[in-house]
CSV table of C-alpha atoms in Angstrom, one decimal:
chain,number,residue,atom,x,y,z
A,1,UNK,CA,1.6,1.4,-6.2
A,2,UNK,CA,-0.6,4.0,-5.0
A,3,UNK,CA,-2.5,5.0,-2.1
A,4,UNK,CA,-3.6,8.1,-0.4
A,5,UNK,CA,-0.9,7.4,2.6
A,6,UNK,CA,-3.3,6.3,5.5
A,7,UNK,CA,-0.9,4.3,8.0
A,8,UNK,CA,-2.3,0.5,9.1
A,9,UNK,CA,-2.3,0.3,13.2
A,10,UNK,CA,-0.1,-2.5,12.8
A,11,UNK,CA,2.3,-0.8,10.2
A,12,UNK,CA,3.3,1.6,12.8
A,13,UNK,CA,6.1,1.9,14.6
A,14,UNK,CA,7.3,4.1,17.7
A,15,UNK,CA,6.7,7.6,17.1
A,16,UNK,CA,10.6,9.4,16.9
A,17,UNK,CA,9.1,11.8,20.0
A,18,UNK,CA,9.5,8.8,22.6
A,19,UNK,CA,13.3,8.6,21.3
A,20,UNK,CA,14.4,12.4,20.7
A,21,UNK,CA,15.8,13.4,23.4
A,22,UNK,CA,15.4,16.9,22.3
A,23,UNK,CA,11.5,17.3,22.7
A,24,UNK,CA,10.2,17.7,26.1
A,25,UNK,CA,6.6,16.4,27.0
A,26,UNK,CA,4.6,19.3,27.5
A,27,UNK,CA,6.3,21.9,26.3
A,28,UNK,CA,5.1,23.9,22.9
A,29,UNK,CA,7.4,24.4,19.8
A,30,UNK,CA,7.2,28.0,17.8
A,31,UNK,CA,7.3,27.9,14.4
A,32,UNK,CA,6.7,30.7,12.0
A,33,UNK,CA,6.2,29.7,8.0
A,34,UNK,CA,6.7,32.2,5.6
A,35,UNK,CA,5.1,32.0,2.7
A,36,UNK,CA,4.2,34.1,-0.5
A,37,UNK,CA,0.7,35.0,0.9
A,38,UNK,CA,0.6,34.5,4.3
A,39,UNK,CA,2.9,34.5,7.4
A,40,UNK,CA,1.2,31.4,10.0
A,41,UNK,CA,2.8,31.5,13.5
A,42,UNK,CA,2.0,29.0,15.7
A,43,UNK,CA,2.8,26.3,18.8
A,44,UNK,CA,3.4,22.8,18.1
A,45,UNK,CA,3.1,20.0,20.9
A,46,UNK,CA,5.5,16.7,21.3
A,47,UNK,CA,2.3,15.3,19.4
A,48,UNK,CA,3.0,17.4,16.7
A,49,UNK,CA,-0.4,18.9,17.3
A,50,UNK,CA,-0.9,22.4,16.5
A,51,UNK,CA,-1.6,23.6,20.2
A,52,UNK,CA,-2.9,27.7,19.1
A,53,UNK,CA,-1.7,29.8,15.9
A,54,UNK,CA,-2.4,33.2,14.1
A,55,UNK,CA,-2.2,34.1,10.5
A,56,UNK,CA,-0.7,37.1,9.0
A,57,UNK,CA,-0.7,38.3,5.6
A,58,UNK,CA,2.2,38.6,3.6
A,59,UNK,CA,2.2,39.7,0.0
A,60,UNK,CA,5.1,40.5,-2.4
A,61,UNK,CA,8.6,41.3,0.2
A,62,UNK,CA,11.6,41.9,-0.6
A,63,UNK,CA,13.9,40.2,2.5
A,64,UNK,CA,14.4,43.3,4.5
A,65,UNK,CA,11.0,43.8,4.6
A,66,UNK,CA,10.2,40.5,5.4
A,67,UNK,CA,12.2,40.3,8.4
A,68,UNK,CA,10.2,43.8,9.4
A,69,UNK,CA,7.2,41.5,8.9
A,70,UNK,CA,8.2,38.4,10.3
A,71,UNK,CA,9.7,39.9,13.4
A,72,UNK,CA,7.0,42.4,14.3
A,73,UNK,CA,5.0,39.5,13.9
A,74,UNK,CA,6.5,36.9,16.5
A,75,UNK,CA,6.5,40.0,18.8
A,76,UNK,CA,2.7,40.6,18.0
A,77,UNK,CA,1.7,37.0,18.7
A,78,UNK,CA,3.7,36.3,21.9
A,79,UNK,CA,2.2,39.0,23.0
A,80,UNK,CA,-1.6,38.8,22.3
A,81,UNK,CA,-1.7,34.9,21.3
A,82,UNK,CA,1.0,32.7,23.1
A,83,UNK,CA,0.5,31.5,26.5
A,84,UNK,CA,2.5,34.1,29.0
A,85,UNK,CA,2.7,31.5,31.6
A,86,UNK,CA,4.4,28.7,29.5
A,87,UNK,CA,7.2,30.4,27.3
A,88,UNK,CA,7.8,28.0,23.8
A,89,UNK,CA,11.2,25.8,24.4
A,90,UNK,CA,12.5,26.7,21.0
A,91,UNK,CA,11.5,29.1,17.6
A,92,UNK,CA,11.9,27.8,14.2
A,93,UNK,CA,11.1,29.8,10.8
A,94,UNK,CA,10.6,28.1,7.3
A,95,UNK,CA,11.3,30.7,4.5
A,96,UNK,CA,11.3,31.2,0.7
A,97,UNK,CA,14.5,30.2,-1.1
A,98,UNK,CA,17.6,29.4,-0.3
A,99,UNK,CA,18.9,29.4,3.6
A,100,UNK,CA,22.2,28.6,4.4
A,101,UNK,CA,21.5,26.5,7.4
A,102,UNK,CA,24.8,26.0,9.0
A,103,UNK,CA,25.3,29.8,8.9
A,104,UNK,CA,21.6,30.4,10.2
A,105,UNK,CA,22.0,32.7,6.8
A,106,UNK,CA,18.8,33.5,4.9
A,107,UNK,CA,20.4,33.8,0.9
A,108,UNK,CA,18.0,35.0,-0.8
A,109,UNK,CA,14.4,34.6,-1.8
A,110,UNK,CA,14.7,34.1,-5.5
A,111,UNK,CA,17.7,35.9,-7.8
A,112,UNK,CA,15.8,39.3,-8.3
A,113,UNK,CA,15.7,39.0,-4.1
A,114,UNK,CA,18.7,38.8,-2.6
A,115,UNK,CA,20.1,40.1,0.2
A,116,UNK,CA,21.5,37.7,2.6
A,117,UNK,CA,20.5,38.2,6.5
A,118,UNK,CA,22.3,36.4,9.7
A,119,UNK,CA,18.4,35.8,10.7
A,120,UNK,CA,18.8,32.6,12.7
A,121,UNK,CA,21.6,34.7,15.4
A,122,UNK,CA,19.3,37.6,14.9
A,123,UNK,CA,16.1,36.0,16.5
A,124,UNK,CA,17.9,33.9,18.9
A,125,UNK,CA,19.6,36.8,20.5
A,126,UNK,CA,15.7,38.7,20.4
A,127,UNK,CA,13.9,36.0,22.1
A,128,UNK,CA,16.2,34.6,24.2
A,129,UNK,CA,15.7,30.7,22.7
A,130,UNK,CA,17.0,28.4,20.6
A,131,UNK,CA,16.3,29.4,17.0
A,132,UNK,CA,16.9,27.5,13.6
A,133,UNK,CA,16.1,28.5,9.7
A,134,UNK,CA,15.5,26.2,6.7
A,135,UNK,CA,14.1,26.8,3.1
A,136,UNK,CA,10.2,26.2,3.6
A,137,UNK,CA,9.8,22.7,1.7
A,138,UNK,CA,12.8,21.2,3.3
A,139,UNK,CA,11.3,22.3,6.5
A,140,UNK,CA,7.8,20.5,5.7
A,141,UNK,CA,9.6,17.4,4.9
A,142,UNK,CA,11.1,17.6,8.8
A,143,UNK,CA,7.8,17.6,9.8
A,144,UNK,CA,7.5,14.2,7.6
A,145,UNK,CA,10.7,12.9,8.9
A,146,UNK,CA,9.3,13.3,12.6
A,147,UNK,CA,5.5,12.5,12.4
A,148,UNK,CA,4.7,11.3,8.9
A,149,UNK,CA,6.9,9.6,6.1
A,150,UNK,CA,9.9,9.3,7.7
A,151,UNK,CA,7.9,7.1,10.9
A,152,UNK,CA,8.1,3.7,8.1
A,153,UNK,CA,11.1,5.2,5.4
A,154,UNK,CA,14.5,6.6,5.9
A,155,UNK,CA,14.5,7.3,1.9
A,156,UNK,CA,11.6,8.9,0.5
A,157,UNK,CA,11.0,12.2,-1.5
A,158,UNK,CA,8.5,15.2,-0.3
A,159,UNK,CA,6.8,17.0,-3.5
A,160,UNK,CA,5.2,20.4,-2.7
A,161,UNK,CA,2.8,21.5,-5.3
A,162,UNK,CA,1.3,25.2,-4.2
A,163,UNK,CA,1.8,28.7,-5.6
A,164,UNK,CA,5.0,27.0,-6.9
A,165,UNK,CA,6.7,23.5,-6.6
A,166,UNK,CA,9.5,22.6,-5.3
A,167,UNK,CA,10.9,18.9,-3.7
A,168,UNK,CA,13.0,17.6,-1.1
A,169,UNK,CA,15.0,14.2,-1.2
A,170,UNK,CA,15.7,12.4,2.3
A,171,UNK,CA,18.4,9.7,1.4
A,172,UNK,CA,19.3,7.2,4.2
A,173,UNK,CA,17.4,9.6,6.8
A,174,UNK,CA,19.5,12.9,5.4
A,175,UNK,CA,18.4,15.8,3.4
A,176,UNK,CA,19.7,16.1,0.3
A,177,UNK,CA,20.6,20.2,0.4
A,178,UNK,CA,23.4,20.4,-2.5
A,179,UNK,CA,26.5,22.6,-2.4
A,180,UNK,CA,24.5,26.2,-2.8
A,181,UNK,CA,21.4,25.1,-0.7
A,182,UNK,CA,19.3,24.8,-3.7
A,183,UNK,CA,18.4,21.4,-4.0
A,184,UNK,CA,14.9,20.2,-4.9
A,185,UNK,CA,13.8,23.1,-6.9
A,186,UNK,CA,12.7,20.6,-9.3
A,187,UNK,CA,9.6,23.2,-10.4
A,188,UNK,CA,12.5,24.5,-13.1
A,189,UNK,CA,12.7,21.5,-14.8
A,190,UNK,CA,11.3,19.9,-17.9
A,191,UNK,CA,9.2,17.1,-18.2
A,192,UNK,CA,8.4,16.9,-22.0
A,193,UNK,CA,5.4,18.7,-22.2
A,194,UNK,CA,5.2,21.2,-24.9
A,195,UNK,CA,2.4,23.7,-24.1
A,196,UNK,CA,4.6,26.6,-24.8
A,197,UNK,CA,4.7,28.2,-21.2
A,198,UNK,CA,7.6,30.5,-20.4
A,199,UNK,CA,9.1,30.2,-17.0
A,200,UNK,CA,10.7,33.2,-15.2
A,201,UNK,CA,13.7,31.0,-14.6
A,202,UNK,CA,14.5,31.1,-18.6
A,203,UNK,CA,13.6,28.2,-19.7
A,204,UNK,CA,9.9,26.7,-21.6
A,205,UNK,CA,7.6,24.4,-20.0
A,206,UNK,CA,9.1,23.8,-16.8
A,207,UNK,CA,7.1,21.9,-14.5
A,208,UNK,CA,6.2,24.8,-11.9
A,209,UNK,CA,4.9,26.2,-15.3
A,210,UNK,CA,2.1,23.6,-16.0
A,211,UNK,CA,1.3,22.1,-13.0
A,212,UNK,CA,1.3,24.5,-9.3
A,213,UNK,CA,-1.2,27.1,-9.1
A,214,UNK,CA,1.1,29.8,-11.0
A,215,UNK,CA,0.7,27.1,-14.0
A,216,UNK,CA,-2.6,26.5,-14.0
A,217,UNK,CA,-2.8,30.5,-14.7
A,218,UNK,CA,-0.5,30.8,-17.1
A,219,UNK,CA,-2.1,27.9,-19.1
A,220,UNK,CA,-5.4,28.9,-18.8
A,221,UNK,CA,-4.5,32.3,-20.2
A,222,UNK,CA,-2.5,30.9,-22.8
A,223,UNK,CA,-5.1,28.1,-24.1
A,224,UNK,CA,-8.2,29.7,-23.4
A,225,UNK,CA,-8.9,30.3,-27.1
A,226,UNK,CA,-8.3,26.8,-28.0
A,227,UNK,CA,-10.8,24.9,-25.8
A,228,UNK,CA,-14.8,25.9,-25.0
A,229,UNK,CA,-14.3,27.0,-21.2
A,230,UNK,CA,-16.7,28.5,-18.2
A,231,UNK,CA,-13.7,29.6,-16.3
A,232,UNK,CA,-13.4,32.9,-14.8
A,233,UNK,CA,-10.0,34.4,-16.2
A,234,UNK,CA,-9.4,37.0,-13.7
A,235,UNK,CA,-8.8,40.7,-15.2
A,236,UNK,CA,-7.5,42.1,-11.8
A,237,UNK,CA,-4.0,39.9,-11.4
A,238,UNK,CA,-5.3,37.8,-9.6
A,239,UNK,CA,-4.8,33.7,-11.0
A,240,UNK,CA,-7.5,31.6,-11.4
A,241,UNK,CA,-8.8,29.6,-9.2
A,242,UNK,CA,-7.3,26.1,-9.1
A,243,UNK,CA,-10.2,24.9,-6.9
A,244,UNK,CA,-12.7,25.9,-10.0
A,245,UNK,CA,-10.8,24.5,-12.4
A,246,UNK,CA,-11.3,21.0,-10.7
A,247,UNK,CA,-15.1,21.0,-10.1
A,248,UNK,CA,-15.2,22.2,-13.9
A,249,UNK,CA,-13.4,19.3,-14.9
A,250,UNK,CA,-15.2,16.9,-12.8
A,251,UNK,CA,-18.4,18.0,-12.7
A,252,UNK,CA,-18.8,19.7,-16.0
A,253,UNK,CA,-16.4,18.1,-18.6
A,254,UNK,CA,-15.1,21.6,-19.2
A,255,UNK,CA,-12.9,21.3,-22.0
A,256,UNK,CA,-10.4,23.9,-20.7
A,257,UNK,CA,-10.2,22.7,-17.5
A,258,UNK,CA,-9.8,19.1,-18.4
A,259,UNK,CA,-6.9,20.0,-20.6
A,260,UNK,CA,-5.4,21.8,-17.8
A,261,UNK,CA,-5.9,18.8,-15.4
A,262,UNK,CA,-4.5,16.4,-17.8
A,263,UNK,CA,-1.2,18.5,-18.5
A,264,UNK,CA,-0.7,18.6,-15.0
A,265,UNK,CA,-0.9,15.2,-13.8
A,266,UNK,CA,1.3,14.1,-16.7
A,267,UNK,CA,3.5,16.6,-15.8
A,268,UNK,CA,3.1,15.8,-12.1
A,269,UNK,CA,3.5,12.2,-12.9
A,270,UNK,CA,7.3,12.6,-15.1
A,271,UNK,CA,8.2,14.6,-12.2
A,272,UNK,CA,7.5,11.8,-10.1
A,273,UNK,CA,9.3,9.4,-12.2
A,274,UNK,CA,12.4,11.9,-13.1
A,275,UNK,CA,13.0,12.1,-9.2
A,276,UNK,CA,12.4,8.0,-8.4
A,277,UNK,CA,15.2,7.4,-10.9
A,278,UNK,CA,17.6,10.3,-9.0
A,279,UNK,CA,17.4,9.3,-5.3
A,280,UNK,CA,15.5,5.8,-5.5
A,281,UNK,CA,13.2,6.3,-3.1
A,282,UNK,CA,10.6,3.3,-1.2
A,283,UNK,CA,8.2,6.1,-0.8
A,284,UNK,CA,7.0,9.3,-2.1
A,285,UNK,CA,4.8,12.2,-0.5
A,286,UNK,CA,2.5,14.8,-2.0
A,287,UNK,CA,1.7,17.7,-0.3
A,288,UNK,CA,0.8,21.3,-0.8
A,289,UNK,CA,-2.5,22.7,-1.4
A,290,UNK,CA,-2.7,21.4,-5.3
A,291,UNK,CA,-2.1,18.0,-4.0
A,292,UNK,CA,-5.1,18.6,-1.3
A,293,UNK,CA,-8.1,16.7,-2.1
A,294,UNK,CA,-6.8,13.7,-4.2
A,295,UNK,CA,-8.1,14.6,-7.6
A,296,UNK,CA,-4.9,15.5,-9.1
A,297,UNK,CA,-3.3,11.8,-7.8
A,298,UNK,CA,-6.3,9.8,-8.8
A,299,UNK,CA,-5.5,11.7,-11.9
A,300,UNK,CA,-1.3,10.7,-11.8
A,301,UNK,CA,-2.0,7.2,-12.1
A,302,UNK,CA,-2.3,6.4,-15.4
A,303,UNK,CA,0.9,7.9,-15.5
A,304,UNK,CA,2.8,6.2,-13.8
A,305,UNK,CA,5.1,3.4,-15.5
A,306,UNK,CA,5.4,-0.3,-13.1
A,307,UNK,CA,9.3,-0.8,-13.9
A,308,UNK,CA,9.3,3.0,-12.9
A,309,UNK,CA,8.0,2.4,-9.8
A,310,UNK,CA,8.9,-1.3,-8.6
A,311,UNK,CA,11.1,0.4,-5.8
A,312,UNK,CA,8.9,3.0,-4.5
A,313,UNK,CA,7.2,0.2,-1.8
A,314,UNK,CA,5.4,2.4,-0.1
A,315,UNK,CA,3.5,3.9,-3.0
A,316,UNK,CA,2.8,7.4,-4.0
A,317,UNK,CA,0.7,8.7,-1.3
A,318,UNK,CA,-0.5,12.1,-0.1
A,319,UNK,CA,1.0,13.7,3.4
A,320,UNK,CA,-0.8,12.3,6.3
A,321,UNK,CA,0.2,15.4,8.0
A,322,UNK,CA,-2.2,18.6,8.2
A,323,UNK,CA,-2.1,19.9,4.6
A,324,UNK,CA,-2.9,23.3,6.1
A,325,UNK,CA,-0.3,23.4,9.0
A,326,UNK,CA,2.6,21.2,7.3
A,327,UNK,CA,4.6,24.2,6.7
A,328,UNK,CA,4.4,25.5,10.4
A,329,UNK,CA,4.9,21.6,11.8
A,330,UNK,CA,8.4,22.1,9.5
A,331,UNK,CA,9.1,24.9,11.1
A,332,UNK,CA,9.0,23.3,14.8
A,333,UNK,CA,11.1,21.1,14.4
A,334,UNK,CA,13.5,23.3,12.6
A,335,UNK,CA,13.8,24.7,15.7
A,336,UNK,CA,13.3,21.4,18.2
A,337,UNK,CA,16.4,20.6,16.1
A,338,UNK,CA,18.4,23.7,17.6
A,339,UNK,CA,18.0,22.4,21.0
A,340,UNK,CA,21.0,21.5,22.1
């Protein structure tokens, strides 16, 4: 049932860019993707190769100040970093939280950070281009809809596991975006694991709490003095590093760390299974920089129940897309999809 998503030459079909009318053959695609550390600008060709890009560094925003950001930003790079001579056809942006995209309306970021902005009219009108916003994740999975998953499946769910975690269902070829724009922030759910993590949504355990990178540092602070551990807990507020807690476990046994790992691929793993039974999908993707190297799906599958998972054809795979770039692919075609 699983694999780690490398497509057979003779499983392929057409790549969507030879029948979307909207993508031009060698043209570029900007898309920005906002995220809670970074900001990554950057041109996408019909390939869905990242043709050039430049990173900026975000931090803790409130919205006002990450439009300052974002926009001082796109100015910064067309002017120092894009191509003068070839001006991008269209400008997408994938953001944090929910995005009203009919409205071109960027909601808020979470509850404490609201403030809705008209952002979609707002950069369209400054640059002079077709311009589209979507939540980041649902953004990603466009990306997957164009040049990954969504090549073989019409029905298949995108898992992000970062900072946070959040999902995105594509049923029959749609998104599934829900009636306030907040569907697929399965990170605020439950998945019977009773570490005794508290989640700033209000609830305990929650999955974002055990198993994205924000849950790894909660639960290593909060069962460090249970289990034997070399892991750095950082004293600064910063987290710990996820990468170290996985060479810990694998190369050193740690006991910590191996707890850590195996509360968040059974977490990871009822997640899986919770959202298989919602939107019964043939196929479902990992990404996000959690996801990254394999270790934490090698890990899932002992997990994972057959009469579960009969359904899901195409296994549980990870993205075949750039893990690093997936967010800024999204963002392309957010705005590819404004071309009219």
């Amino acid at each position: 049932m699983i694999n780690t998503g490398g497509w057979q030459p003779e499983e392929l079909i057409l790549t969507l860019l030879y029948h979307n009318p909207l993508i031009v053959k060698g043209k570029t695609y900007l898309g920005a993707d906002l995220g809670g550390t970074k900001l990554l600008i950057g041109e996408v060709n019909e390939e869905g190769s990242v043709v050039r890009q430049k990173t900026y560094p975000t931090g803790f925003l409130n919205q006002l100040q990450a439009r300052e950001l974002l926009i001082n930003s796109i100015d910064d790079y067309l002017a120092n970093v894009s191509d003068p001579s070839e001006r991008p056809v269209s400008l997408g942006v994938g953001l944090l939280g929910r995005v009203d995209v009919d409205r071109g309306v960027w909601e808020q970021i979470d509850p404490s950070r609201t403030y809705p902005i008209a952002l979609a009219q707002e950069l369209r009108e400054r640059y002079g281009m077709p311009c589209g916003i979507d939540n980041d994740v649902k953004s990603a999975t466009q990306a997957e809809m164009l040049w990954g998953a969504g090549r073989k499946s019409k029905d298949f769910v995108y898992i992000n596991v970062g900072t946070g975690l959040a999902a995105c269902a594509v049923v029959d070829g749609r998104i599934l975006r829900g009636g306030h724009y907040n569907a697929g922030e399965v990170g605020h759910t439950t998945v019977g694991l009773d570490v005794g993590t508290q989640c700033v949504c209000g609830r305990r355990n929650c999955v974002e709490t055990l198993a994205a990178g924000i849950g790894f540092d909660m639960c290593a602070r909060l069962l460090q003095s249970r289990y034997p551990t070399r892991l750095a807990i950082p004293e600064d507020g910063s987290r710990v590093s996820v990468k170290e807690v996985f060479r810990l476990a694998r190369e050193e046994g740690d006991a910590l760390c191996e707890q850590l790992v195996a509360n968040a691929s059974e977490a990871l793993s009822q997640l899986v299974m919770n959202l298989v039974r919602m939107s019964d999908p043939d196929t479902v993707v990992m990404g996000g920089s959690i996801m990254m190297d394999g270790y934490m799906l090698e890990r899932m599958q002992a997990h994972l129940q057959a009469e579960t998972m009969r359904f899901v054809t195409n296994g549980v795979q990870l993205t075949t897309l750039n893990p690093h770039y997936i967010g800024l692919l999204g963002a392309a075609v957010v705005g590819i999809n404004q071309i009219q």
